[in-house]
């Protein structure tokens, strides 16, 4: 028996199922149908409607963010958060190579260039040590803020990401950003329901963003949100994401080049029903993770668990195999058996469109990218009590 067979056996045992398993399928067992039906009946399916406001208020309650602005997806939320952070064309924005491509795409959509630093093995999120090293080795402080020496680019912002719902070391990152004058935008797309102590992921920085894509812990079909505690920023975010229209009963007047990033009411209706179940989803996934952890520990296969002093939503559970060969064997055996498992994203610094981005050392990113697989993590009726 190989360890790859152990992985298959453990997943089946934990889920109590010999059938196929998705990586993360959404479940709609709450008020989804009723709320979506009511938006259709109201005819307010588009960019105006009560569910958008309700969705934003529910998110503010759930996360403790003072202001929440719903958007069309997580990428547009991040794009807008960068614009609101005064990221200018040609700037450098420091982020992690270990992320979904949307993180770097949003930086490029703001006409800035991503710079990639390493992650911590314990959090899979941005390493404050790697960030500090990149700034100290490659950048200098000037009157206009931080500057990347080799390229001459201004370094204006930093985007850490809370990978798979594991909170990264945000306090140390915050401190470094403050010292270097970088705007902090947290990509909390995967971390709805994850906490550092009493602070929800994405609410430490000036701006944080969420995603409600179909594979996330709660979905609106497609959707995103911007979180901030700053009322002026929130007002600006709402204005710019809704075509920068000056409110008036009939006039079409706009005072900036705005964006059509507003979440449709139809999607917000689905989202309200999903948010009502967030606590249940998180509880389920934490129980699932506990069962995985016990089983993988017994098989001596490292299961990625929440960092100390944090509470993770365990959006996607992950294990680390010995090497690339064992990882690929494991992917093959599980997927052949109908058990959906997935490798990590190709590190962003290796993608052709980001090949010229500055990078710090990326040893942990490369180590993890060769060994990690995500295993079925969805909330499904058959799974553990
Ligand atoms: C899902 C995700 C996003 C946003 O994705 P959208 O599909 O645009 O909602 C951004 N960053 C990360 C890390 C993600 O996982």
mmCIF file of C-alpha atoms and ligand atoms in Angstrom:
data_model
loop_
_atom_site.group_PDB
_atom_site.id
_atom_site.type_symbol
_atom_site.label_atom_id
_atom_site.label_comp_id
_atom_site.label_asym_id
_atom_site.label_seq_id
_atom_site.Cartn_x
_atom_site.Cartn_y
_atom_site.Cartn_z
ATOM 1 C CA UNK A 1 0.000 0.000 0.000
ATOM 2 C CA UNK A 2 1.334 3.432 -0.922
ATOM 3 C CA UNK A 3 0.613 6.582 1.020
ATOM 4 C CA UNK A 4 -1.469 7.681 -1.958
ATOM 5 C CA UNK A 5 -3.804 4.760 -1.214
ATOM 6 C CA UNK A 6 -3.885 5.831 2.438
ATOM 7 C CA UNK A 7 -5.042 9.279 1.331
ATOM 8 C CA UNK A 8 -7.909 7.803 -0.686
ATOM 9 C CA UNK A 9 -8.903 5.525 2.193
ATOM 10 C CA UNK A 10 -8.847 8.360 4.727
ATOM 11 C CA UNK A 11 -10.944 10.723 2.593
ATOM 12 C CA UNK A 12 -13.563 8.004 2.084
ATOM 13 C CA UNK A 13 -13.592 7.117 5.768
ATOM 14 C CA UNK A 14 -13.905 10.727 6.922
ATOM 15 C CA UNK A 15 -16.754 11.423 4.491
ATOM 16 C CA UNK A 16 -18.312 8.003 5.151
ATOM 17 C CA UNK A 17 -18.766 7.547 1.422
ATOM 18 C CA UNK A 18 -17.563 5.273 -1.354
ATOM 19 C CA UNK A 19 -19.127 7.488 -4.018
ATOM 20 C CA UNK A 20 -17.661 10.433 -5.884
ATOM 21 C CA UNK A 21 -16.804 13.551 -3.907
ATOM 22 C CA UNK A 22 -16.485 17.125 -5.151
ATOM 23 C CA UNK A 23 -13.747 19.398 -3.867
ATOM 24 C CA UNK A 24 -16.261 21.986 -2.713
ATOM 25 C CA UNK A 25 -19.820 22.024 -4.032
ATOM 26 C CA UNK A 26 -22.216 24.730 -2.801
ATOM 27 C CA UNK A 27 -25.286 23.695 -0.816
ATOM 28 C CA UNK A 28 -28.600 25.524 -1.039
ATOM 29 C CA UNK A 29 -30.666 24.074 1.763
ATOM 30 C CA UNK A 30 -31.663 27.352 3.419
ATOM 31 C CA UNK A 31 -33.783 30.250 2.163
ATOM 32 C CA UNK A 32 -32.052 30.467 -1.236
ATOM 33 C CA UNK A 33 -35.104 29.574 -3.306
ATOM 34 C CA UNK A 34 -37.481 31.814 -1.379
ATOM 35 C CA UNK A 35 -35.248 34.883 -1.579
ATOM 36 C CA UNK A 36 -34.337 34.443 -5.262
ATOM 37 C CA UNK A 37 -38.016 33.855 -6.072
ATOM 38 C CA UNK A 38 -38.968 37.036 -4.255
ATOM 39 C CA UNK A 39 -36.481 39.112 -6.261
ATOM 40 C CA UNK A 40 -37.952 37.738 -9.485
ATOM 41 C CA UNK A 41 -41.443 38.575 -8.298
ATOM 42 C CA UNK A 42 -40.354 42.088 -7.351
ATOM 43 C CA UNK A 43 -38.700 42.524 -10.808
ATOM 44 C CA UNK A 44 -35.738 44.161 -9.007
ATOM 45 C CA UNK A 45 -33.217 41.601 -10.198
ATOM 46 C CA UNK A 46 -30.495 43.998 -11.242
ATOM 47 C CA UNK A 47 -28.454 46.773 -9.703
ATOM 48 C CA UNK A 48 -31.088 48.168 -7.363
ATOM 49 C CA UNK A 49 -32.867 46.268 -4.622
ATOM 50 C CA UNK A 50 -33.229 45.606 -0.938
ATOM 51 C CA UNK A 51 -31.141 42.418 -0.855
ATOM 52 C CA UNK A 52 -27.970 44.299 -1.769
ATOM 53 C CA UNK A 53 -28.323 46.511 1.311
ATOM 54 C CA UNK A 54 -29.295 43.531 3.445
ATOM 55 C CA UNK A 55 -26.319 41.519 2.186
ATOM 56 C CA UNK A 56 -23.937 44.370 3.034
ATOM 57 C CA UNK A 57 -25.425 44.774 6.511
ATOM 58 C CA UNK A 58 -25.282 41.054 7.219
ATOM 59 C CA UNK A 59 -21.613 40.985 6.190
ATOM 60 C CA UNK A 60 -20.845 43.955 8.429
ATOM 61 C CA UNK A 61 -22.519 42.130 11.352
ATOM 62 C CA UNK A 62 -20.703 38.869 10.638
ATOM 63 C CA UNK A 63 -17.228 40.387 10.212
ATOM 64 C CA UNK A 64 -17.330 43.442 12.433
ATOM 65 C CA UNK A 65 -16.340 45.655 9.477
ATOM 66 C CA UNK A 66 -17.992 49.055 9.873
ATOM 67 C CA UNK A 67 -18.727 49.324 6.147
ATOM 68 C CA UNK A 68 -19.207 46.734 3.423
ATOM 69 C CA UNK A 69 -19.674 47.385 -0.286
ATOM 70 C CA UNK A 70 -20.867 44.438 -2.389
ATOM 71 C CA UNK A 71 -19.277 44.007 -5.833
ATOM 72 C CA UNK A 72 -19.610 41.808 -8.910
ATOM 73 C CA UNK A 73 -16.783 39.497 -7.825
ATOM 74 C CA UNK A 74 -13.690 39.226 -5.676
ATOM 75 C CA UNK A 75 -11.398 40.430 -8.442
ATOM 76 C CA UNK A 76 -13.310 43.690 -8.923
ATOM 77 C CA UNK A 77 -13.422 44.163 -5.134
ATOM 78 C CA UNK A 78 -9.636 43.891 -5.024
ATOM 79 C CA UNK A 79 -9.223 46.118 -8.090
ATOM 80 C CA UNK A 80 -11.355 48.807 -6.457
ATOM 81 C CA UNK A 81 -9.577 48.453 -3.094
ATOM 82 C CA UNK A 82 -6.255 49.096 -4.864
ATOM 83 C CA UNK A 83 -7.638 52.172 -6.640
ATOM 84 C CA UNK A 84 -8.935 53.422 -3.293
ATOM 85 C CA UNK A 85 -5.433 52.901 -1.866
ATOM 86 C CA UNK A 86 -4.048 55.363 -4.430
ATOM 87 C CA UNK A 87 -2.182 52.678 -6.336
ATOM 88 C CA UNK A 88 -1.074 54.484 -9.510
ATOM 89 C CA UNK A 89 -0.121 53.169 -12.957
ATOM 90 C CA UNK A 90 3.446 51.868 -12.901
ATOM 91 C CA UNK A 91 3.545 51.299 -9.130
ATOM 92 C CA UNK A 92 4.804 48.102 -7.558
ATOM 93 C CA UNK A 93 2.405 46.229 -5.252
ATOM 94 C CA UNK A 94 3.904 43.534 -3.029
ATOM 95 C CA UNK A 95 1.914 40.315 -2.802
ATOM 96 C CA UNK A 96 2.552 36.584 -2.416
ATOM 97 C CA UNK A 97 3.377 34.235 -5.272
ATOM 98 C CA UNK A 98 1.321 31.538 -3.616
ATOM 99 C CA UNK A 99 -2.167 32.778 -4.486
ATOM 100 C CA UNK A 100 -4.968 32.416 -6.986
ATOM 101 C CA UNK A 101 -4.250 34.403 -10.162
ATOM 102 C CA UNK A 102 -6.989 36.956 -9.335
ATOM 103 C CA UNK A 103 -4.753 38.578 -6.703
ATOM 104 C CA UNK A 104 -2.091 39.497 -9.250
ATOM 105 C CA UNK A 105 -4.633 40.180 -12.009
ATOM 106 C CA UNK A 106 -6.332 42.837 -9.880
ATOM 107 C CA UNK A 107 -2.957 44.523 -9.348
ATOM 108 C CA UNK A 108 -2.421 44.500 -13.120
ATOM 109 C CA UNK A 109 -5.974 45.806 -13.691
ATOM 110 C CA UNK A 110 -4.955 48.833 -11.617
ATOM 111 C CA UNK A 111 -2.020 49.208 -14.073
ATOM 112 C CA UNK A 112 0.458 48.316 -11.340
ATOM 113 C CA UNK A 113 3.055 45.532 -11.279
ATOM 114 C CA UNK A 114 2.985 42.747 -8.678
ATOM 115 C CA UNK A 115 6.165 41.928 -6.745
ATOM 116 C CA UNK A 116 6.160 38.460 -5.225
ATOM 117 C CA UNK A 117 7.397 37.450 -1.796
ATOM 118 C CA UNK A 118 7.348 34.137 0.034
ATOM 119 C CA UNK A 119 4.784 32.641 2.395
ATOM 120 C CA UNK A 120 5.141 31.076 5.844
ATOM 121 C CA UNK A 121 4.944 27.296 6.023
ATOM 122 C CA UNK A 122 2.715 27.581 9.115
ATOM 123 C CA UNK A 123 0.096 29.916 7.595
ATOM 124 C CA UNK A 124 0.560 29.560 3.802
ATOM 125 C CA UNK A 125 0.031 33.341 3.801
ATOM 126 C CA UNK A 126 2.512 36.159 3.259
ATOM 127 C CA UNK A 127 5.583 35.884 5.452
ATOM 128 C CA UNK A 128 6.268 39.168 7.292
ATOM 129 C CA UNK A 129 9.951 38.177 7.340
ATOM 130 C CA UNK A 130 9.966 37.797 3.556
ATOM 131 C CA UNK A 131 8.161 41.129 3.168
ATOM 132 C CA UNK A 132 10.647 42.887 5.470
ATOM 133 C CA UNK A 133 13.609 41.321 3.670
ATOM 134 C CA UNK A 134 12.293 42.342 0.234
ATOM 135 C CA UNK A 135 11.799 45.921 1.381
ATOM 136 C CA UNK A 136 15.149 46.138 3.171
ATOM 137 C CA UNK A 137 17.170 44.508 0.398
ATOM 138 C CA UNK A 138 15.474 45.850 -2.716
ATOM 139 C CA UNK A 139 13.732 49.070 -1.756
ATOM 140 C CA UNK A 140 14.513 52.420 -0.191
ATOM 141 C CA UNK A 141 12.513 55.057 1.615
ATOM 142 C CA UNK A 142 12.166 58.369 -0.213
ATOM 143 C CA UNK A 143 10.151 61.543 0.378
ATOM 144 C CA UNK A 144 7.477 60.103 -1.902
ATOM 145 C CA UNK A 145 7.311 56.783 -0.012
ATOM 146 C CA UNK A 146 9.007 53.489 -0.742
ATOM 147 C CA UNK A 147 10.855 52.977 -4.026
ATOM 148 C CA UNK A 148 12.086 49.770 -5.660
ATOM 149 C CA UNK A 149 15.736 50.476 -6.446
ATOM 150 C CA UNK A 150 16.262 48.317 -9.542
ATOM 151 C CA UNK A 151 13.132 49.436 -11.391
ATOM 152 C CA UNK A 152 12.696 52.899 -9.886
ATOM 153 C CA UNK A 153 9.028 52.084 -9.314
ATOM 154 C CA UNK A 154 7.101 53.499 -6.359
ATOM 155 C CA UNK A 155 5.981 50.724 -3.975
ATOM 156 C CA UNK A 156 2.495 51.769 -2.921
ATOM 157 C CA UNK A 157 0.645 48.814 -1.456
ATOM 158 C CA UNK A 158 0.878 45.330 -0.005
ATOM 159 C CA UNK A 159 -1.677 42.542 -0.586
ATOM 160 C CA UNK A 160 -1.349 39.533 1.729
ATOM 161 C CA UNK A 161 -3.782 36.660 1.187
ATOM 162 C CA UNK A 162 -5.291 34.361 3.824
ATOM 163 C CA UNK A 163 -4.738 31.079 1.977
ATOM 164 C CA UNK A 164 -7.526 28.491 2.242
ATOM 165 C CA UNK A 165 -8.957 30.446 5.176
ATOM 166 C CA UNK A 166 -5.804 30.256 7.357
ATOM 167 C CA UNK A 167 -5.158 33.689 8.876
ATOM 168 C CA UNK A 168 -1.693 34.998 7.987
ATOM 169 C CA UNK A 169 0.531 36.982 10.409
ATOM 170 C CA UNK A 170 -1.360 40.176 9.780
ATOM 171 C CA UNK A 171 -0.183 42.178 12.818
ATOM 172 C CA UNK A 172 3.473 41.978 11.833
ATOM 173 C CA UNK A 173 2.593 42.747 8.208
ATOM 174 C CA UNK A 174 0.564 45.764 9.348
ATOM 175 C CA UNK A 175 3.526 47.074 11.315
ATOM 176 C CA UNK A 176 5.923 46.702 8.362
ATOM 177 C CA UNK A 177 3.452 48.398 5.997
ATOM 178 C CA UNK A 178 3.103 51.305 8.425
ATOM 179 C CA UNK A 179 6.873 51.673 8.703
ATOM 180 C CA UNK A 180 7.311 51.719 4.914
ATOM 181 C CA UNK A 181 4.208 53.773 4.116
ATOM 182 C CA UNK A 182 2.465 50.974 2.182
ATOM 183 C CA UNK A 183 -1.315 50.748 1.956
ATOM 184 C CA UNK A 184 -2.472 47.380 3.274
ATOM 185 C CA UNK A 185 -5.187 45.577 1.307
ATOM 186 C CA UNK A 186 -6.082 42.120 2.614
ATOM 187 C CA UNK A 187 -7.255 39.557 0.089
ATOM 188 C CA UNK A 188 -9.639 37.662 2.350
ATOM 189 C CA UNK A 189 -11.440 36.015 -0.595
ATOM 190 C CA UNK A 190 -11.031 32.574 0.988
ATOM 191 C CA UNK A 191 -11.395 33.613 4.608
ATOM 192 C CA UNK A 192 -15.025 34.505 5.327
ATOM 193 C CA UNK A 193 -15.563 33.112 8.836
ATOM 194 C CA UNK A 194 -11.820 33.119 9.749
ATOM 195 C CA UNK A 195 -10.539 35.111 12.712
ATOM 196 C CA UNK A 196 -7.350 36.317 14.354
ATOM 197 C CA UNK A 197 -8.567 36.501 17.920
ATOM 198 C CA UNK A 198 -11.459 38.948 17.860
ATOM 199 C CA UNK A 199 -10.672 40.390 14.410
ATOM 200 C CA UNK A 200 -12.154 38.899 11.274
ATOM 201 C CA UNK A 201 -9.714 38.329 8.396
ATOM 202 C CA UNK A 202 -9.710 41.330 6.081
ATOM 203 C CA UNK A 203 -10.624 43.879 8.736
ATOM 204 C CA UNK A 204 -7.148 44.728 10.056
ATOM 205 C CA UNK A 205 -5.917 46.585 6.986
ATOM 206 C CA UNK A 206 -7.462 49.808 5.739
ATOM 207 C CA UNK A 207 -9.295 47.728 3.147
ATOM 208 C CA UNK A 208 -10.073 44.036 2.827
ATOM 209 C CA UNK A 209 -11.910 42.055 0.186
ATOM 210 C CA UNK A 210 -14.058 38.932 -0.008
ATOM 211 C CA UNK A 211 -15.226 36.649 -2.827
ATOM 212 C CA UNK A 212 -18.551 34.865 -3.241
ATOM 213 C CA UNK A 213 -17.669 32.779 -6.268
ATOM 214 C CA UNK A 214 -19.388 29.375 -6.496
ATOM 215 C CA UNK A 215 -16.496 27.531 -4.847
ATOM 216 C CA UNK A 216 -16.166 29.786 -1.803
ATOM 217 C CA UNK A 217 -17.625 29.050 1.649
ATOM 218 C CA UNK A 218 -20.699 31.204 0.866
ATOM 219 C CA UNK A 219 -21.685 31.997 -2.707
ATOM 220 C CA UNK A 220 -23.767 34.554 -4.562
ATOM 221 C CA UNK A 221 -23.129 32.746 -7.859
ATOM 222 C CA UNK A 222 -20.520 35.396 -8.538
ATOM 223 C CA UNK A 223 -19.830 38.242 -6.185
ATOM 224 C CA UNK A 224 -17.410 40.033 -3.928
ATOM 225 C CA UNK A 225 -17.228 42.660 -1.221
ATOM 226 C CA UNK A 226 -14.996 45.430 0.048
ATOM 227 C CA UNK A 227 -14.657 45.889 3.816
ATOM 228 C CA UNK A 228 -13.410 49.033 5.534
ATOM 229 C CA UNK A 229 -13.809 50.893 8.814
ATOM 230 C CA UNK A 230 -13.266 54.258 7.134
ATOM 231 C CA UNK A 231 -16.579 55.973 6.272
ATOM 232 C CA UNK A 232 -15.048 58.259 3.628
ATOM 233 C CA UNK A 233 -13.428 55.317 1.848
ATOM 234 C CA UNK A 234 -16.692 53.392 2.021
ATOM 235 C CA UNK A 235 -18.563 56.274 0.444
ATOM 236 C CA UNK A 236 -15.971 56.572 -2.310
ATOM 237 C CA UNK A 237 -16.077 52.794 -2.891
ATOM 238 C CA UNK A 238 -19.857 52.819 -3.268
ATOM 239 C CA UNK A 239 -19.695 55.813 -5.607
ATOM 240 C CA UNK A 240 -16.973 54.436 -7.876
ATOM 241 C CA UNK A 241 -18.440 50.919 -8.044
ATOM 242 C CA UNK A 242 -21.813 52.322 -9.141
ATOM 243 C CA UNK A 243 -20.685 54.353 -12.213
ATOM 244 C CA UNK A 244 -19.875 57.455 -10.084
ATOM 245 C CA UNK A 245 -23.423 58.663 -10.574
ATOM 246 C CA UNK A 246 -24.521 61.725 -8.627
ATOM 247 C CA UNK A 247 -27.752 60.675 -6.950
ATOM 248 C CA UNK A 248 -30.784 62.294 -8.557
ATOM 249 C CA UNK A 249 -34.270 61.079 -9.328
ATOM 250 C CA UNK A 250 -33.871 61.366 -13.101
ATOM 251 C CA UNK A 251 -30.639 63.036 -14.149
ATOM 252 C CA UNK A 252 -27.671 61.036 -15.437
ATOM 253 C CA UNK A 253 -24.731 62.960 -14.109
ATOM 254 C CA UNK A 254 -21.381 61.382 -13.265
ATOM 255 C CA UNK A 255 -18.352 63.052 -11.732
ATOM 256 C CA UNK A 256 -15.606 60.474 -12.362
ATOM 257 C CA UNK A 257 -14.800 57.503 -14.565
ATOM 258 C CA UNK A 258 -16.751 54.994 -12.548
ATOM 259 C CA UNK A 259 -17.066 51.240 -12.695
ATOM 260 C CA UNK A 260 -20.047 48.945 -13.055
ATOM 261 C CA UNK A 261 -18.990 46.721 -10.177
ATOM 262 C CA UNK A 262 -22.270 46.622 -8.245
ATOM 263 C CA UNK A 263 -23.575 43.215 -7.184
ATOM 264 C CA UNK A 264 -27.010 42.483 -8.748
ATOM 265 C CA UNK A 265 -29.916 42.093 -6.346
ATOM 266 C CA UNK A 266 -30.577 38.570 -7.636
ATOM 267 C CA UNK A 267 -27.106 37.490 -6.531
ATOM 268 C CA UNK A 268 -27.419 39.345 -3.227
ATOM 269 C CA UNK A 269 -30.654 37.418 -2.512
ATOM 270 C CA UNK A 270 -28.796 34.130 -2.876
ATOM 271 C CA UNK A 271 -26.013 35.574 -0.723
ATOM 272 C CA UNK A 272 -28.330 36.576 2.145
ATOM 273 C CA UNK A 273 -29.621 33.016 2.366
ATOM 274 C CA UNK A 274 -26.045 31.701 2.321
ATOM 275 C CA UNK A 275 -24.825 34.102 5.007
ATOM 276 C CA UNK A 276 -27.629 32.929 7.301
ATOM 277 C CA UNK A 277 -25.869 29.540 7.221
ATOM 278 C CA UNK A 278 -22.258 30.744 7.566
ATOM 279 C CA UNK A 279 -21.944 29.686 11.209
ATOM 280 C CA UNK A 280 -23.244 26.209 10.372
ATOM 281 C CA UNK A 281 -20.905 25.914 7.382
ATOM 282 C CA UNK A 282 -17.904 26.914 9.481
ATOM 283 C CA UNK A 283 -18.865 24.546 12.313
ATOM 284 C CA UNK A 284 -19.270 21.705 9.846
ATOM 285 C CA UNK A 285 -15.943 22.370 8.151
ATOM 286 C CA UNK A 286 -14.068 22.682 11.436
ATOM 287 C CA UNK A 287 -15.491 19.334 12.554
ATOM 288 C CA UNK A 288 -14.517 17.820 9.199
ATOM 289 C CA UNK A 289 -10.991 19.229 9.548
ATOM 290 C CA UNK A 290 -10.706 17.737 13.032
ATOM 291 C CA UNK A 291 -11.612 14.292 11.685
ATOM 292 C CA UNK A 292 -9.175 14.656 8.803
ATOM 293 C CA UNK A 293 -6.457 15.784 11.175
ATOM 294 C CA UNK A 294 -6.879 12.800 13.485
ATOM 295 C CA UNK A 295 -6.850 10.360 10.573
ATOM 296 C CA UNK A 296 -3.920 11.939 8.716
ATOM 297 C CA UNK A 297 -1.892 12.267 11.931
ATOM 298 C CA UNK A 298 -2.338 8.539 12.512
ATOM 299 C CA UNK A 299 -1.049 7.879 8.971
ATOM 300 C CA UNK A 300 1.840 10.302 9.470
ATOM 301 C CA UNK A 301 0.688 12.494 6.566
ATOM 302 C CA UNK A 302 0.934 16.223 7.383
ATOM 303 C CA UNK A 303 -2.518 17.828 7.470
ATOM 304 C CA UNK A 304 -2.409 21.638 7.273
ATOM 305 C CA UNK A 305 -3.994 23.002 10.434
ATOM 306 C CA UNK A 306 -4.881 26.482 11.639
ATOM 307 C CA UNK A 307 -2.019 28.620 12.972
ATOM 308 C CA UNK A 308 -1.876 29.213 16.722
ATOM 309 C CA UNK A 309 -4.208 31.876 18.113
ATOM 310 C CA UNK A 310 -6.369 31.881 15.009
ATOM 311 C CA UNK A 311 -9.679 30.321 14.087
ATOM 312 C CA UNK A 312 -9.857 29.139 10.481
ATOM 313 C CA UNK A 313 -12.971 28.502 8.407
ATOM 314 C CA UNK A 314 -11.093 25.520 6.891
ATOM 315 C CA UNK A 315 -12.455 26.534 3.500
ATOM 316 C CA UNK A 316 -10.315 23.971 1.683
ATOM 317 C CA UNK A 317 -8.522 21.274 3.651
ATOM 318 C CA UNK A 318 -4.990 20.469 2.533
ATOM 319 C CA UNK A 319 -2.299 17.869 3.061
ATOM 320 C CA UNK A 320 1.389 17.879 2.194
ATOM 321 C CA UNK A 321 2.911 14.911 0.390
ATOM 322 C CA UNK A 322 6.600 13.942 0.449
ATOM 323 C CA UNK A 323 7.518 15.181 -3.001
ATOM 324 C CA UNK A 324 6.137 15.953 -6.442
ATOM 325 C CA UNK A 325 6.108 12.281 -7.466
ATOM 326 C CA UNK A 326 4.025 11.241 -4.473
ATOM 327 C CA UNK A 327 1.776 14.253 -4.989
ATOM 328 C CA UNK A 328 1.089 13.345 -8.622
ATOM 329 C CA UNK A 329 0.439 9.705 -7.756
ATOM 330 C CA UNK A 330 -1.984 10.834 -5.103
ATOM 331 C CA UNK A 331 -3.805 13.164 -7.526
ATOM 332 C CA UNK A 332 -4.086 10.317 -10.017
ATOM 333 C CA UNK A 333 -5.357 7.671 -7.585
ATOM 334 C CA UNK A 334 -7.946 9.930 -5.980
ATOM 335 C CA UNK A 335 -9.237 11.523 -9.186
ATOM 336 C CA UNK A 336 -9.418 8.079 -10.864
ATOM 337 C CA UNK A 337 -11.627 7.019 -7.951
ATOM 338 C CA UNK A 338 -13.955 10.017 -8.446
ATOM 339 C CA UNK A 339 -12.550 11.862 -5.432
ATOM 340 C CA UNK A 340 -11.771 15.385 -6.536
ATOM 341 C CA UNK A 341 -8.383 16.548 -5.289
ATOM 342 C CA UNK A 342 -6.365 19.430 -6.689
ATOM 343 C CA UNK A 343 -2.764 20.627 -6.625
ATOM 344 C CA UNK A 344 -1.891 24.145 -5.597
ATOM 345 C CA UNK A 345 -2.112 26.960 -8.146
ATOM 346 C CA UNK A 346 0.995 27.376 -10.286
ATOM 347 C CA UNK A 347 2.966 29.992 -8.329
ATOM 348 C CA UNK A 348 2.191 33.386 -9.837
ATOM 349 C CA UNK A 349 5.832 34.292 -10.510
ATOM 350 C CA UNK A 350 6.019 31.364 -12.965
ATOM 351 C CA UNK A 351 3.102 32.559 -15.136
ATOM 352 C CA UNK A 352 4.117 34.182 -18.433
ATOM 353 C CA UNK A 353 2.365 37.512 -17.826
ATOM 354 C CA UNK A 354 4.151 37.983 -14.489
ATOM 355 C CA UNK A 355 7.532 36.631 -15.575
ATOM 356 C CA UNK A 356 9.126 40.080 -15.340
ATOM 357 C CA UNK A 357 7.811 40.867 -11.869
ATOM 358 C CA UNK A 358 10.374 41.421 -9.109
ATOM 359 C CA UNK A 359 10.573 38.513 -6.638
ATOM 360 C CA UNK A 360 12.124 37.820 -3.270
ATOM 361 C CA UNK A 361 13.381 34.326 -2.427
ATOM 362 C CA UNK A 362 10.474 31.876 -2.863
ATOM 363 C CA UNK A 363 11.745 28.642 -1.296
ATOM 364 C CA UNK A 364 8.632 27.962 0.814
ATOM 365 C CA UNK A 365 6.301 28.753 -2.088
ATOM 366 C CA UNK A 366 8.156 26.275 -4.295
ATOM 367 C CA UNK A 367 8.289 23.638 -1.568
ATOM 368 C CA UNK A 368 4.552 23.865 -0.913
ATOM 369 C CA UNK A 369 3.594 24.131 -4.589
ATOM 370 C CA UNK A 370 5.264 20.798 -5.285
ATOM 371 C CA UNK A 371 3.674 18.953 -2.355
ATOM 372 C CA UNK A 372 0.268 20.331 -1.375
ATOM 373 C CA UNK A 373 -3.066 18.956 -2.467
ATOM 374 C CA UNK A 374 -6.529 20.135 -1.528
ATOM 375 C CA UNK A 375 -8.950 17.393 -0.575
ATOM 376 C CA UNK A 376 -12.779 17.330 -0.545
ATOM 377 C CA UNK A 377 -13.950 19.964 1.922
ATOM 378 C CA UNK A 378 -17.546 20.701 1.013
ATOM 379 C CA UNK A 379 -20.518 20.748 3.326
ATOM 380 C CA UNK A 380 -22.492 17.711 2.289
ATOM 381 C CA UNK A 381 -25.351 15.951 3.992
ATOM 382 C CA UNK A 382 -23.591 12.637 4.503
ATOM 383 C CA UNK A 383 -20.670 14.028 6.374
ATOM 384 C CA UNK A 384 -19.631 13.951 10.007
ATOM 385 C CA UNK A 385 -21.764 14.654 12.975
HETATM 386 C C1 LIG B 1 -11.597 33.490 -5.272
HETATM 387 C C2 LIG B 1 -10.442 34.377 -5.094
HETATM 388 C C3 LIG B 1 -10.444 35.725 -5.535
HETATM 389 C C4 LIG B 1 -11.582 36.381 -6.236
HETATM 390 O O1 LIG B 1 -12.141 35.629 -7.211
HETATM 391 P P1 LIG B 1 -13.476 35.996 -7.998
HETATM 392 O O2 LIG B 1 -13.683 34.738 -8.788
HETATM 393 O O3 LIG B 1 -13.171 37.175 -8.843
HETATM 394 O O4 LIG B 1 -14.583 36.255 -7.036
HETATM 395 C C5 LIG B 1 -9.341 36.498 -5.244
HETATM 396 N N1 LIG B 1 -8.299 36.030 -4.590
HETATM 397 C C6 LIG B 1 -8.259 34.752 -4.154
HETATM 398 C C7 LIG B 1 -7.065 34.300 -3.396
HETATM 399 C C8 LIG B 1 -9.310 33.883 -4.406
HETATM 400 O O5 LIG B 1 -9.249 32.623 -3.969
#
